[in-house]
Amino acid sequence: MPLNERGYAVIDLPEATPEVLESFNDLKFDEYMGDNRYRRFAQFRMRWSGQSWDLERLEHRPYVTFSKFNPVAGGIRRHYEPIVADFSPQIRAGAEGVPLDTGRDWQVNVHQFRIVAKRQETSGVIVPEGPHSDGRDFVLIAVFSRHQITGAEMTLMPHGGEGEPFFRTTVQPGQGALLADREMFHHVTEIEPVGDYGHRDTLIVTWVPWEDKWHGDEFEQRALAEG
């Protein structure tokens, strides 16, 4: 299903292997974004081969974004361990679901997350920066597990965050929300544990054209300078 006239779609994803699901148990604590998340990170270049999307893994570097997109942890180098699991089926499904323009190369950022919530101890905040745009062309929010939780309702609203949301849903395991990121703001509500502990496992994939890549010395210097 391509993106609809408002710039979003919810798609079914390829089934995750047991190895991929198990990999969420080996994420590293994210010291930059509160007290409740674990993460790994990777970057790729995507090219259309004529039949499918090829993924070339890029040199592992710190993650950098602009403060205007993330006022909590933008404008700094964030050091994360690399992703080790193979998410290429889900990344390709997102690219085909947009669908991406096959006539150009794309740069891809991939974040593997576990957000935890512990009753009376750790909040289940998913988006500490609040309603936002990621500053990319397209975003995939892929859900792999909702373990003993409620909440995590996604809302989409006009760009800038003003006005009433035009879409609400709770993305289920095995589904992904595809967004035309420059056309809207998005937000996800907190999770609440059912019992003492719960977690939500997701993969966030973002795309920009290769000529606008978020990778390398030049990009990092510009993002750090702009804050």
mmCIF file of C-alpha atoms in Angstrom:
data_model
loop_
_atom_site.group_PDB
_atom_site.id
_atom_site.type_symbol
_atom_site.label_atom_id
_atom_site.label_comp_id
_atom_site.label_asym_id
_atom_site.label_seq_id
_atom_site.Cartn_x
_atom_site.Cartn_y
_atom_site.Cartn_z
ATOM 1 C CA MET A 1 0.000 0.000 0.000
ATOM 2 C CA PRO A 2 1.561 3.361 -0.995
ATOM 3 C CA LEU A 3 1.266 6.379 1.261
ATOM 4 C CA ASN A 4 -2.220 7.888 1.146
ATOM 5 C CA GLU A 5 -3.103 11.487 0.286
ATOM 6 C CA ARG A 6 -2.231 12.609 3.844
ATOM 7 C CA GLY A 7 1.217 11.031 3.602
ATOM 8 C CA TYR A 8 0.964 7.934 5.793
ATOM 9 C CA ALA A 9 0.139 4.219 5.731
ATOM 10 C CA VAL A 10 0.129 1.280 8.148
ATOM 11 C CA ILE A 11 1.618 -1.830 6.558
ATOM 12 C CA ASP A 12 2.159 -5.454 7.504
ATOM 13 C CA LEU A 13 5.841 -6.323 7.798
ATOM 14 C CA PRO A 14 7.728 -9.523 6.918
ATOM 15 C CA GLU A 15 7.698 -11.914 9.851
ATOM 16 C CA ALA A 16 10.661 -11.438 12.161
ATOM 17 C CA THR A 17 12.923 -14.425 12.749
ATOM 18 C CA PRO A 18 13.500 -15.748 16.285
ATOM 19 C CA GLU A 19 17.061 -14.399 16.065
ATOM 20 C CA VAL A 20 15.808 -10.889 15.290
ATOM 21 C CA LEU A 21 13.324 -10.952 18.160
ATOM 22 C CA GLU A 22 15.998 -12.248 20.544
ATOM 23 C CA SER A 23 18.362 -9.433 19.536
ATOM 24 C CA PHE A 24 16.189 -6.917 21.411
ATOM 25 C CA ASN A 25 17.385 -8.554 24.645
ATOM 26 C CA ASP A 26 20.949 -7.395 23.896
ATOM 27 C CA LEU A 27 20.520 -3.647 23.400
ATOM 28 C CA LYS A 28 22.703 -1.184 25.290
ATOM 29 C CA PHE A 29 21.461 1.517 27.663
ATOM 30 C CA ASP A 30 20.870 4.867 25.956
ATOM 31 C CA GLU A 31 22.416 7.433 28.290
ATOM 32 C CA TYR A 32 21.253 10.415 26.235
ATOM 33 C CA MET A 33 17.457 10.104 26.234
ATOM 34 C CA GLY A 34 16.188 9.494 29.754
ATOM 35 C CA ASP A 35 16.262 6.413 31.961
ATOM 36 C CA ASN A 36 14.088 3.937 30.107
ATOM 37 C CA ARG A 37 15.520 3.054 26.703
ATOM 38 C CA TYR A 38 18.047 0.709 25.160
ATOM 39 C CA ARG A 39 19.348 1.097 21.618
ATOM 40 C CA ARG A 40 21.609 0.027 18.779
ATOM 41 C CA PHE A 41 22.205 2.012 15.590
ATOM 42 C CA ALA A 42 23.313 1.515 11.967
ATOM 43 C CA GLN A 43 23.447 3.473 8.698
ATOM 44 C CA PHE A 44 23.131 2.267 5.116
ATOM 45 C CA ARG A 45 23.099 3.323 1.481
ATOM 46 C CA MET A 46 20.219 1.888 -0.553
ATOM 47 C CA ARG A 47 20.344 1.368 -4.324
ATOM 48 C CA TRP A 48 17.743 -0.105 -6.651
ATOM 49 C CA SER A 49 19.259 -3.082 -8.482
ATOM 50 C CA GLY A 50 16.530 -3.292 -11.087
ATOM 51 C CA GLN A 51 14.696 -5.966 -9.109
ATOM 52 C CA SER A 52 15.123 -5.111 -5.424
ATOM 53 C CA TRP A 53 16.732 -2.675 -2.988
ATOM 54 C CA ASP A 54 20.380 -3.396 -2.162
ATOM 55 C CA LEU A 55 21.650 -2.316 1.277
ATOM 56 C CA GLU A 56 25.275 -1.242 1.742
ATOM 57 C CA ARG A 57 26.304 -0.800 5.339
ATOM 58 C CA LEU A 58 28.182 2.446 5.993
ATOM 59 C CA GLU A 59 31.087 3.116 8.352
ATOM 60 C CA HIS A 60 29.802 3.098 11.923
ATOM 61 C CA ARG A 61 29.779 6.632 13.308
ATOM 62 C CA PRO A 62 28.098 8.478 16.182
ATOM 63 C CA TYR A 63 24.502 9.479 15.635
ATOM 64 C CA VAL A 64 24.042 13.227 15.153
ATOM 65 C CA THR A 65 20.866 15.207 14.560
ATOM 66 C CA PHE A 66 19.949 18.868 14.722
ATOM 67 C CA SER A 67 18.632 20.463 17.925
ATOM 68 C CA LYS A 68 15.679 21.843 15.950
ATOM 69 C CA PHE A 69 14.505 18.254 15.437
ATOM 70 C CA ASN A 70 15.499 16.917 18.861
ATOM 71 C CA PRO A 71 15.814 19.572 21.587
ATOM 72 C CA VAL A 72 16.623 16.869 24.172
ATOM 73 C CA ALA A 73 19.733 15.365 22.547
ATOM 74 C CA GLY A 74 20.311 17.140 19.239
ATOM 75 C CA GLY A 75 23.521 18.960 18.387
ATOM 76 C CA ILE A 76 25.807 16.383 20.028
ATOM 77 C CA ARG A 77 27.536 13.154 19.017
ATOM 78 C CA ARG A 78 25.696 10.187 20.506
ATOM 79 C CA HIS A 79 27.705 6.986 20.636
ATOM 80 C CA TYR A 80 25.714 3.761 20.182
ATOM 81 C CA GLU A 81 26.739 0.175 19.615
ATOM 82 C CA PRO A 82 26.049 -1.132 16.083
ATOM 83 C CA ILE A 83 23.008 -3.195 15.171
ATOM 84 C CA VAL A 84 23.920 -6.876 14.772
ATOM 85 C CA ALA A 85 20.571 -8.379 13.689
ATOM 86 C CA ASP A 86 19.452 -8.489 10.034
ATOM 87 C CA PHE A 87 16.509 -6.144 9.520
ATOM 88 C CA SER A 88 16.873 -5.939 5.738
ATOM 89 C CA PRO A 89 13.444 -7.549 5.028
ATOM 90 C CA GLN A 90 11.665 -4.924 7.128
ATOM 91 C CA ILE A 91 13.760 -2.054 5.705
ATOM 92 C CA ARG A 92 13.005 -3.174 2.144
ATOM 93 C CA ALA A 93 9.316 -3.519 2.956
ATOM 94 C CA GLY A 94 9.287 0.075 4.149
ATOM 95 C CA ALA A 95 11.076 1.287 1.022
ATOM 96 C CA GLU A 96 8.588 -0.554 -1.184
ATOM 97 C CA GLY A 97 5.656 0.679 0.878
ATOM 98 C CA VAL A 98 6.429 4.391 0.404
ATOM 99 C CA PRO A 99 7.424 3.610 -2.429
ATOM 100 C CA LEU A 100 10.875 5.203 -2.683
ATOM 101 C CA ASP A 101 12.001 6.632 -6.009
ATOM 102 C CA THR A 102 14.060 3.854 -7.628
ATOM 103 C CA GLY A 103 15.903 6.379 -9.783
ATOM 104 C CA ARG A 104 18.039 7.667 -6.931
ATOM 105 C CA ASP A 105 20.107 6.313 -4.035
ATOM 106 C CA TRP A 106 18.947 6.795 -0.442
ATOM 107 C CA GLN A 107 20.735 7.138 2.869
ATOM 108 C CA VAL A 108 19.131 5.208 5.706
ATOM 109 C CA ASN A 109 19.387 5.584 9.485
ATOM 110 C CA VAL A 110 18.197 2.600 11.524
ATOM 111 C CA HIS A 111 17.558 2.671 15.285
ATOM 112 C CA GLN A 112 16.704 -0.508 17.211
ATOM 113 C CA PHE A 113 14.914 0.320 20.468
ATOM 114 C CA ARG A 114 13.535 -1.221 23.601
ATOM 115 C CA ILE A 115 11.513 1.179 25.773
ATOM 116 C CA VAL A 116 10.839 -0.162 29.278
ATOM 117 C CA ALA A 117 8.363 0.820 31.962
ATOM 118 C CA LYS A 118 8.508 -0.234 35.608
ATOM 119 C CA ARG A 119 5.655 0.589 37.921
ATOM 120 C CA GLN A 120 6.568 3.304 40.468
ATOM 121 C CA GLU A 121 10.177 3.273 39.229
ATOM 122 C CA THR A 122 10.665 3.983 35.503
ATOM 123 C CA SER A 123 8.279 5.985 33.339
ATOM 124 C CA GLY A 124 7.233 4.688 29.941
ATOM 125 C CA VAL A 125 7.977 7.864 27.992
ATOM 126 C CA ILE A 126 8.597 7.003 24.342
ATOM 127 C CA VAL A 127 9.075 10.490 22.844
ATOM 128 C CA PRO A 128 10.739 12.826 25.382
ATOM 129 C CA GLU A 129 11.075 15.514 22.696
ATOM 130 C CA GLY A 130 7.274 15.617 22.267
ATOM 131 C CA PRO A 131 5.440 15.972 18.935
ATOM 132 C CA HIS A 132 8.074 16.394 16.254
ATOM 133 C CA SER A 133 9.392 15.826 12.767
ATOM 134 C CA ASP A 134 12.636 13.884 12.340
ATOM 135 C CA GLY A 135 13.870 16.105 9.504
ATOM 136 C CA ARG A 136 13.971 13.210 7.045
ATOM 137 C CA ASP A 137 11.941 12.474 3.907
ATOM 138 C CA PHE A 138 10.317 9.253 5.105
ATOM 139 C CA VAL A 139 10.060 7.369 8.400
ATOM 140 C CA LEU A 140 9.094 3.793 9.260
ATOM 141 C CA ILE A 141 8.026 3.012 12.841
ATOM 142 C CA ALA A 142 8.092 -0.799 12.978
ATOM 143 C CA VAL A 143 6.788 -2.593 16.069
ATOM 144 C CA PHE A 144 8.167 -6.026 16.962
ATOM 145 C CA SER A 145 6.826 -6.578 20.487
ATOM 146 C CA ARG A 146 4.408 -5.138 23.040
ATOM 147 C CA HIS A 147 5.177 -7.049 26.223
ATOM 148 C CA GLN A 148 2.772 -6.534 29.143
ATOM 149 C CA ILE A 149 1.943 -2.923 28.292
ATOM 150 C CA THR A 150 -0.877 -0.591 27.405
ATOM 151 C CA GLY A 151 -0.512 2.770 25.674
ATOM 152 C CA ALA A 152 1.826 3.779 22.825
ATOM 153 C CA GLU A 153 -0.912 5.413 20.784
ATOM 154 C CA MET A 154 0.567 7.168 17.751
ATOM 155 C CA THR A 155 -0.913 10.496 16.661
ATOM 156 C CA LEU A 156 -0.232 12.379 13.427
ATOM 157 C CA MET A 157 -0.831 16.116 13.224
ATOM 158 C CA PRO A 158 -0.176 18.997 10.817
ATOM 159 C CA HIS A 159 3.453 20.013 10.394
ATOM 160 C CA GLY A 160 4.433 22.285 13.249
ATOM 161 C CA GLY A 161 2.310 20.365 15.747
ATOM 162 C CA GLU A 162 -0.566 22.847 15.757
ATOM 163 C CA GLY A 163 -4.134 21.708 15.271
ATOM 164 C CA GLU A 164 -5.989 18.505 15.961
ATOM 165 C CA PRO A 165 -4.421 15.159 15.050
ATOM 166 C CA PHE A 166 -5.729 13.790 11.775
ATOM 167 C CA PHE A 167 -4.904 10.152 12.579
ATOM 168 C CA ARG A 168 -4.598 8.008 15.694
ATOM 169 C CA THR A 169 -3.678 4.357 15.984
ATOM 170 C CA THR A 170 -1.791 1.877 18.136
ATOM 171 C CA VAL A 171 0.683 0.085 15.885
ATOM 172 C CA GLN A 172 0.660 -3.628 16.645
ATOM 173 C CA PRO A 173 3.541 -6.135 16.547
ATOM 174 C CA GLY A 174 4.238 -7.087 12.950
ATOM 175 C CA GLN A 175 3.007 -3.719 11.668
ATOM 176 C CA GLY A 176 4.811 -0.565 10.599
ATOM 177 C CA ALA A 177 3.665 3.043 10.266
ATOM 178 C CA LEU A 178 5.107 4.790 7.206
ATOM 179 C CA LEU A 179 5.185 8.603 7.269
ATOM 180 C CA ALA A 180 6.097 11.385 4.847
ATOM 181 C CA ASP A 181 8.039 13.063 7.620
ATOM 182 C CA ARG A 182 8.311 16.566 6.153
ATOM 183 C CA GLU A 183 4.537 16.813 5.819
ATOM 184 C CA MET A 184 3.554 16.195 9.452
ATOM 185 C CA PHE A 185 4.484 15.949 13.113
ATOM 186 C CA HIS A 186 4.129 12.642 14.958
ATOM 187 C CA HIS A 187 3.941 11.626 18.585
ATOM 188 C CA VAL A 188 3.507 8.432 20.626
ATOM 189 C CA THR A 189 1.982 8.331 24.104
ATOM 190 C CA GLU A 190 3.676 6.689 27.092
ATOM 191 C CA ILE A 191 3.479 2.978 27.777
ATOM 192 C CA GLU A 192 2.127 1.667 31.063
ATOM 193 C CA PRO A 193 3.162 -1.735 32.407
ATOM 194 C CA VAL A 194 0.564 -4.420 33.041
ATOM 195 C CA GLY A 195 2.009 -5.557 36.348
ATOM 196 C CA ASP A 196 5.433 -4.436 37.501
ATOM 197 C CA TYR A 197 7.284 -4.403 34.171
ATOM 198 C CA GLY A 198 6.640 -4.063 30.451
ATOM 199 C CA HIS A 199 8.456 -3.080 27.268
ATOM 200 C CA ARG A 200 7.943 -2.125 23.622
ATOM 201 C CA ASP A 201 10.422 -3.184 20.917
ATOM 202 C CA THR A 202 10.635 -1.072 17.766
ATOM 203 C CA LEU A 203 12.780 -0.322 14.759
ATOM 204 C CA ILE A 204 12.841 3.268 13.493
ATOM 205 C CA VAL A 205 14.023 3.615 9.885
ATOM 206 C CA THR A 206 14.497 6.983 8.174
ATOM 207 C CA TRP A 207 15.385 7.863 4.578
ATOM 208 C CA VAL A 208 16.798 10.901 2.765
ATOM 209 C CA PRO A 209 18.222 11.108 -0.774
ATOM 210 C CA TRP A 210 21.902 10.213 -0.851
ATOM 211 C CA GLU A 211 22.928 13.757 -1.802
ATOM 212 C CA ASP A 212 21.361 14.937 1.502
ATOM 213 C CA LYS A 213 22.960 12.145 3.544
ATOM 214 C CA TRP A 214 23.243 12.334 7.341
ATOM 215 C CA HIS A 215 26.655 10.658 7.395
ATOM 216 C CA GLY A 216 30.258 11.766 7.341
ATOM 217 C CA ASP A 217 32.421 14.594 8.620
ATOM 218 C CA GLU A 218 30.777 17.385 6.622
ATOM 219 C CA PHE A 219 27.283 16.519 7.817
ATOM 220 C CA GLU A 220 28.357 16.107 11.443
ATOM 221 C CA GLN A 221 30.172 19.438 11.492
ATOM 222 C CA ARG A 222 27.140 21.202 10.026
ATOM 223 C CA ALA A 223 24.697 19.594 12.474
ATOM 224 C CA LEU A 224 26.934 20.346 15.457
ATOM 225 C CA ALA A 225 27.446 23.953 14.342
ATOM 226 C CA GLU A 226 23.727 24.561 13.854
ATOM 227 C CA GLY A 227 22.906 22.864 17.149
#
